[in-house]
XYZ file of C-alpha atoms in Angstrom:
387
model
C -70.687 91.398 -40.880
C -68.982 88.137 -42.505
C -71.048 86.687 -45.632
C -72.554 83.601 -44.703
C -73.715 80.430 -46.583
C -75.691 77.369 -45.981
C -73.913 73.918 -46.545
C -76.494 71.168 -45.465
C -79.875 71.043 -44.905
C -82.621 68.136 -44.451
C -85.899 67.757 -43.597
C -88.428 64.469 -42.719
C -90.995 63.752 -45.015
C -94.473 66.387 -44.093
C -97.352 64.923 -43.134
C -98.797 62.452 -40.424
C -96.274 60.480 -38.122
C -98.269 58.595 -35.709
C -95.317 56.645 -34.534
C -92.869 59.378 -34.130
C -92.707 62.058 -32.143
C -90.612 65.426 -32.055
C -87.420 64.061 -31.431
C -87.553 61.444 -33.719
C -88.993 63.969 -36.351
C -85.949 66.399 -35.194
C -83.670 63.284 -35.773
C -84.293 62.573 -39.555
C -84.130 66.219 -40.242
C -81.105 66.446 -38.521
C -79.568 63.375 -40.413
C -81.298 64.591 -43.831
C -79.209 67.770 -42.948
C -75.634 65.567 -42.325
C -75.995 63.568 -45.205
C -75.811 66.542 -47.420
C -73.035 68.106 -46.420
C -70.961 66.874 -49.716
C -67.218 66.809 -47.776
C -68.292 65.128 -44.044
C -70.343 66.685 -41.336
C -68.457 66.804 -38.127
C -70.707 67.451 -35.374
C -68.111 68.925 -33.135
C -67.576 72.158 -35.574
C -71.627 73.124 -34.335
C -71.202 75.875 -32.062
C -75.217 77.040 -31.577
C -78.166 75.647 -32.267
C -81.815 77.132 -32.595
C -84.886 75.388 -32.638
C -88.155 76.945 -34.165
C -91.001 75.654 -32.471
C -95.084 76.400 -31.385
C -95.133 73.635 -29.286
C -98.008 72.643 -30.091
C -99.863 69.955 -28.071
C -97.505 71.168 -25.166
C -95.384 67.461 -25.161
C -92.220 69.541 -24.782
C -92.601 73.172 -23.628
C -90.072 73.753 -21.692
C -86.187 73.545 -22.885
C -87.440 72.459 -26.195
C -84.139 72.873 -27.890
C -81.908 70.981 -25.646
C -84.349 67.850 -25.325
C -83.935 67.750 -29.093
C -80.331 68.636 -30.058
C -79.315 66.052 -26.768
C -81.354 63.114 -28.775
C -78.933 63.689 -31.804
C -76.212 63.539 -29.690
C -75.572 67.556 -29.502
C -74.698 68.784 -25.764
C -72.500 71.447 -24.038
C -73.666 74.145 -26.655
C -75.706 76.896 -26.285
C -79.266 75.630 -27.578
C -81.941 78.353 -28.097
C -86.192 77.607 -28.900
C -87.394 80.350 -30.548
C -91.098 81.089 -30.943
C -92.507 83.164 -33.420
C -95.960 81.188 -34.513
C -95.444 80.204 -37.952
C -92.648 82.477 -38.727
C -90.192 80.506 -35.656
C -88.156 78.623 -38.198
C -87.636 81.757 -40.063
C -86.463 83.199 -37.060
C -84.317 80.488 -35.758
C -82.562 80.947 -39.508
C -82.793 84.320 -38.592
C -80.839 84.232 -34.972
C -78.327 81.426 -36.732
C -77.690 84.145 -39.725
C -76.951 87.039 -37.117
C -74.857 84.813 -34.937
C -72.184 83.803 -37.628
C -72.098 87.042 -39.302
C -71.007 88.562 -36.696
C -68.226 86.372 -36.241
C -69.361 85.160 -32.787
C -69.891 81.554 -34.196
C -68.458 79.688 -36.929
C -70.813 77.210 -37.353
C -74.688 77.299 -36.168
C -77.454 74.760 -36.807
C -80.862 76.461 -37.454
C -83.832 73.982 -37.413
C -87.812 73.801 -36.725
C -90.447 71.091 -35.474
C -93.526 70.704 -34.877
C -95.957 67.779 -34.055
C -100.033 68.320 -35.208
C -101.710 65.453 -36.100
C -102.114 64.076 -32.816
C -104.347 66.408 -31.406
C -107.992 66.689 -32.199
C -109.434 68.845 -34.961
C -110.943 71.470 -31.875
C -107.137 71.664 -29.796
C -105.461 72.211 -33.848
C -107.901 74.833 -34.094
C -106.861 76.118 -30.415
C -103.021 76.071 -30.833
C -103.544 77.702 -34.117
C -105.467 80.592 -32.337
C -103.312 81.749 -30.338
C -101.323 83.083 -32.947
C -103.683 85.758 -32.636
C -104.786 88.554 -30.781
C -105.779 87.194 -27.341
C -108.003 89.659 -25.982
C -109.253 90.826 -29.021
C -109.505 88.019 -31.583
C -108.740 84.640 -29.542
C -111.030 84.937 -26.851
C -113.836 86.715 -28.507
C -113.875 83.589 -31.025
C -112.168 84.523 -34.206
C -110.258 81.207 -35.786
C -106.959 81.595 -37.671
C -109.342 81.197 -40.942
C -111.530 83.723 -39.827
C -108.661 86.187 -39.806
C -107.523 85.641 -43.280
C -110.995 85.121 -44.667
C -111.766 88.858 -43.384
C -108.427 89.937 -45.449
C -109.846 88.070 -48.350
C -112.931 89.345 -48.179
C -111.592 92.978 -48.546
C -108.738 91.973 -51.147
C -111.371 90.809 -53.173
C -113.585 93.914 -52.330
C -110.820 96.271 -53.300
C -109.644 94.961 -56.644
C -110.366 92.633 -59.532
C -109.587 89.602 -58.070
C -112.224 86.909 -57.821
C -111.826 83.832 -56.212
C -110.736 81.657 -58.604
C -107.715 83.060 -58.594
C -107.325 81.906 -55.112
C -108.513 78.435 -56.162
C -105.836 78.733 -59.061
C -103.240 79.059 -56.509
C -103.970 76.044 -54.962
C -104.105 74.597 -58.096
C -100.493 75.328 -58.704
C -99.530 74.657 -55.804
C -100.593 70.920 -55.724
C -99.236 70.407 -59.081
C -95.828 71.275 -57.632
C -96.708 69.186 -54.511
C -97.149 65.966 -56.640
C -93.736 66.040 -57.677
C -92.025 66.411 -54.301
C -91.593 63.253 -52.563
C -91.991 64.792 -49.254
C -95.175 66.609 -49.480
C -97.894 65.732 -47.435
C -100.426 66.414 -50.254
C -98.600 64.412 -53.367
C -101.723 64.911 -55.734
C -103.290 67.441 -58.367
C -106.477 69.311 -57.914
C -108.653 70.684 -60.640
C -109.691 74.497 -60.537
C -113.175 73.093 -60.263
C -112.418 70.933 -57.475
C -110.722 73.598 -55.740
C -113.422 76.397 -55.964
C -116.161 74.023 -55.059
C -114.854 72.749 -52.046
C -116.890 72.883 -48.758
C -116.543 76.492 -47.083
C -114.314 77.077 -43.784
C -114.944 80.518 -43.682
C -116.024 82.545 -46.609
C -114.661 83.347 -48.848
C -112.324 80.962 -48.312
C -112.602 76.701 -48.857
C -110.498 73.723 -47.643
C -109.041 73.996 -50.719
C -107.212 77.797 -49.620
C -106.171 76.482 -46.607
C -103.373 74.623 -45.887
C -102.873 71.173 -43.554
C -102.226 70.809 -40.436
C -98.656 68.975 -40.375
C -95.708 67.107 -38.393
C -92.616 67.550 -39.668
C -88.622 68.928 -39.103
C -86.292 70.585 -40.895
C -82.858 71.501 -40.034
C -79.814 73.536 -42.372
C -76.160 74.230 -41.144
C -74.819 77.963 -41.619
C -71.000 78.861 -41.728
C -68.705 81.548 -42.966
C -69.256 82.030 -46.524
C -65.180 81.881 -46.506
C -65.247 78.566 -44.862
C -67.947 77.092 -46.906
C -66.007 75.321 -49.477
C -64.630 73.114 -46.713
C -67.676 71.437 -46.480
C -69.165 71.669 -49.731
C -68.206 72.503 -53.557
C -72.014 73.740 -53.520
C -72.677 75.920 -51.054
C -75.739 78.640 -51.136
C -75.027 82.134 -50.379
C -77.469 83.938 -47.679
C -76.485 87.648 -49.467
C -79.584 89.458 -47.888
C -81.950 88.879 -44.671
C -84.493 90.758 -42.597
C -87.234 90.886 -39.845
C -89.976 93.004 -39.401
C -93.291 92.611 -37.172
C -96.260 94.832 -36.918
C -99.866 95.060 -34.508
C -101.317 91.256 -33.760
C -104.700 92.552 -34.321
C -105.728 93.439 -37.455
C -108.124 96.231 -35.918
C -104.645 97.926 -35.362
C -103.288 97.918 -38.787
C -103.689 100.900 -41.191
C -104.173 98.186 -43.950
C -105.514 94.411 -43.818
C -104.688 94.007 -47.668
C -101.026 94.307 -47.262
C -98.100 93.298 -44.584
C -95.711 95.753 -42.998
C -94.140 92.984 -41.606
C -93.166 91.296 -44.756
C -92.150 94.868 -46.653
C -90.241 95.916 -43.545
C -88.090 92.722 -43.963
C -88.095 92.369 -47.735
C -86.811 96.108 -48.137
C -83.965 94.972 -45.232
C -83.024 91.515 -47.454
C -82.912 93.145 -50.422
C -81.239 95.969 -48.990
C -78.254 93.776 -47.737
C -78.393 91.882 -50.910
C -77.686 94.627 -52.979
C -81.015 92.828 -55.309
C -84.291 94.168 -56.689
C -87.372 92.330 -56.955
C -86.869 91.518 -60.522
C -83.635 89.864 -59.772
C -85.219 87.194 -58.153
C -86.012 84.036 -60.450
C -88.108 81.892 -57.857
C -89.420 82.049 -54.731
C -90.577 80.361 -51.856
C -93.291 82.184 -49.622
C -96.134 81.658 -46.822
C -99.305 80.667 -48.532
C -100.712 79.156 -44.928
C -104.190 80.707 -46.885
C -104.141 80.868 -50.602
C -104.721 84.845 -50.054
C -101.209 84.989 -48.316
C -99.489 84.056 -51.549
C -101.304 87.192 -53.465
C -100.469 89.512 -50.847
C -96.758 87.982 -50.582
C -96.298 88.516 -54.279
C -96.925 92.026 -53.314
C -95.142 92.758 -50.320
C -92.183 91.504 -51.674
C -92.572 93.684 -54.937
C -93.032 90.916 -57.314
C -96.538 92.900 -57.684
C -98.104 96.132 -57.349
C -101.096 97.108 -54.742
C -103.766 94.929 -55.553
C -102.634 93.427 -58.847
C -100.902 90.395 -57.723
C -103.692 88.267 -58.710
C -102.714 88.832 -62.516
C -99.340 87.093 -61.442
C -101.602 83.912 -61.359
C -104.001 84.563 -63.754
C -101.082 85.122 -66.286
C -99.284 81.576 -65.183
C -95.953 84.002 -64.570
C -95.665 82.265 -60.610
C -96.557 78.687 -62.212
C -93.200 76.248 -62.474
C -92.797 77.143 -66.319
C -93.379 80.968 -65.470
C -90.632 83.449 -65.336
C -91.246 83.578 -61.681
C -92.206 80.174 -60.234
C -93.541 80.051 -56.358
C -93.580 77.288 -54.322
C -92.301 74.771 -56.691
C -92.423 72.411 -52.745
C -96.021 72.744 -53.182
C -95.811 75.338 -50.619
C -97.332 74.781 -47.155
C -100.580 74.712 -49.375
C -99.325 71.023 -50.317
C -96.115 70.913 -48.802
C -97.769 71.106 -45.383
C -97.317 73.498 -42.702
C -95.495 72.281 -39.583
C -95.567 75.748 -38.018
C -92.222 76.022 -36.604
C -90.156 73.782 -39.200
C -91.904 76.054 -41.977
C -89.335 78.553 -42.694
C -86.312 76.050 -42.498
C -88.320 73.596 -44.818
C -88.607 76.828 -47.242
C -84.387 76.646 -47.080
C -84.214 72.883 -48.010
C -86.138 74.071 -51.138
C -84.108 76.571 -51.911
C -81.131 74.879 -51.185
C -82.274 71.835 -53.431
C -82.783 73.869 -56.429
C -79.979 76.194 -56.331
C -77.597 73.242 -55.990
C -79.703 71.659 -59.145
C -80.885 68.619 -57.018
C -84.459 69.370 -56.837
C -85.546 66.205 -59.474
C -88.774 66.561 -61.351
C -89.769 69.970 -60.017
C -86.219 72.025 -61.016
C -86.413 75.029 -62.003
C -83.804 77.735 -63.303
C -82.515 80.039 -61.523
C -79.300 81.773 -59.165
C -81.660 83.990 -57.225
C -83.777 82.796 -54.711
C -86.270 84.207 -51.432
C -87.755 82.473 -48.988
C -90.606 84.598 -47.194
C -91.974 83.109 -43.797
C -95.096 84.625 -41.809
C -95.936 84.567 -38.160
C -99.614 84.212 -37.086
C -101.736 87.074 -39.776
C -98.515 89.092 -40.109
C -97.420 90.229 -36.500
C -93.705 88.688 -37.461
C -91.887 88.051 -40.849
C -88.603 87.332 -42.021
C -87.088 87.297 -45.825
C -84.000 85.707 -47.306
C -82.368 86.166 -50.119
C -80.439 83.173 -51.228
C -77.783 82.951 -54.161
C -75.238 80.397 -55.979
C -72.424 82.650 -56.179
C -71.191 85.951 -53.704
């Protein structure tokens, strides 16, 4: 396969858009995405598109992707939706990775959207669902929250975790939220004010849950060889991977940890020729604040059960040798399902170009880590400044 790079990428503001819908959300991404491209984007060069979407609220279900690229003036290319819950953007990078490595297009926009707010707290709570096991979970009345509070309540069963390190993680989270102008939640939260907020499913508060969000979020891949025609800046994609496991957690040999996620982190790493300790930030899934402890290890940041010291320590904070979500993940950042995973590349792409503002950190390796539904479908990335 060809190395490939990312030379643009854009997002809207997260958050609530009353007077926009998904194309218009698709649209700022999409120009958010143009406008960086340092040399000129010339929409002609775009060969593929793919679109990460839920679809949630059902305004556009069918041909998602070409009512969207056809708004920004893209036609007569081969437009894809792809739908993986929560890990579709990740995907859509995923497809858009595949596709120019192996040299069957040169250049490939991969984007996500999604539209939330405009739907009532009971149909959020619906299209959420059915990210889960129908017969088994869905229709028997199990809520996304009730999934991950059951993994919480047997992380925190098996090891010595307690739940304010959960809390702490939001903490973090919103301090690195307050500092990105397009966060939905721009504010700081007290440990205090985190662990004593009103219970959604226990163990777990509003405060370990993230929002429900509109937003879009687009990036442009080429040939790493062909990258410094658009940009003296690009950022390397040097390892990728996909994994998916059961939908029901019934069906799992573990609840505590994601085969998904290791399945595609050994694959990234694999490709990148990287270890765990390479990598000097990171941005990964915290749709619960539990996800981020078992992300941190999956991904081998962590071993079994001790990824809660990672917190406890301040290692994962934005001064920490590993910092994790300096977007204020989608704990603060907001979680438009589908545009999650590409929003996760404008971060990365931001501060391994140095353009990330108050929030920069240091660093030439990067990983994004994107999750679909409790864990049924992950991909990782490994990102870097120079091949």
């Amino acid at each position: 396969m060809r190395d490939v790079a990312i030379v643009g990428a854009g997002q809207s503001t997260y958050g609530e858009h009353p007077n926009s819908g998904i194309k218009e959300l698709f649209a700022t991404a999409y120009d958010a995405m143009a406008e960086s491209v340092d040399r000129g984007y010339d929409p002609d060069e775009v060969d593929a598109a793919h679109v990460g979407s839920l679809g949630v609220g059902g305004s556009q279900l069918g041909i998602t992707g070409a009512s969207l690229t056809s708004h920004v003036g893209l036609t007569g290319l081969p437009v894809q939706r792809v739908e993986n819950a929560c890990a579709s953007g990740g995907f859509a990078l995923l497809n858009a990775v595949q596709a120019v490595g192996s040299g069957i297009h040169d250049a490939v926009i991969a984007s996500g959207v999604e539209k939330m707010l405009d739907l009532s707290g009971d149909r959020s709570k619906y299209w959420l669902g059915v990210s889960g096991d129908t017969e088994y979970e869905r229709l028997a009345g199990m809520t996304f929250a009730g999934v991950y509070a059951i993994v919480a309540q047997r992380y925190l069963a098996e090891t010595d975790a307690e739940h304010d390190h959960l809390s702490k993680v939001a903490v973090k989270n919103h301090e690195n939220g307050a500092l990105n102008p397009k966060a939905q939640f721009q504010r700081e939260v007290s440990v205090e004010k985190a662990a004593g907020a009103p219970e959604i499913a226990d163990p777990l508060n509003l405060y370990d849950a993230c929002p429900t969000t509109d937003g879009a979020a687009c990036a442009l891949v080429v040939p790493a060889d062909e990258a410094h025609r658009y940009t003296d800046d690009p950022v390397y994609i040097t390892g990728f991977g996909g994994g998916s496991d059961y939908l029901a957690l019934h069906d799992r040999e573990t609840i505590t940890s994601l085969s998904a996620v290791r399945e595609a982190a050994d694959a990234a790493y694999d490709r990148a020729g990287r270890t765990p300790a390479e990598v000097d930030f990171a941005e990964v899934h915290d749709c619960f604040t539990i996800a981020e402890l078992l992300a941190y290890e999956d991904l081998g940041f962590a071993d079994r059960g001790e990824g809660w010291r990672l917190v406890e320590e301040g290692r994962t904070a934005r001064d920490g040798d590993l910092p994790v979500n300096t977007s204020g993940g989608l704990k603060a950042k907001g979680h438009p399902l589908g545009a999650t995973g590409i929003g996760q590349v404008v971060e990365v792409f931001e501060q391994l170009r140095g353009e990330a503002g108050d929030r920069q950190v240091d660093g030439e390796v990067a990983l994004s880590h994107n999750v679909g539904g409790s864990g049924g479908a992950a991909t990782v990335f490994v990102y870097e400044v120079a091949r």
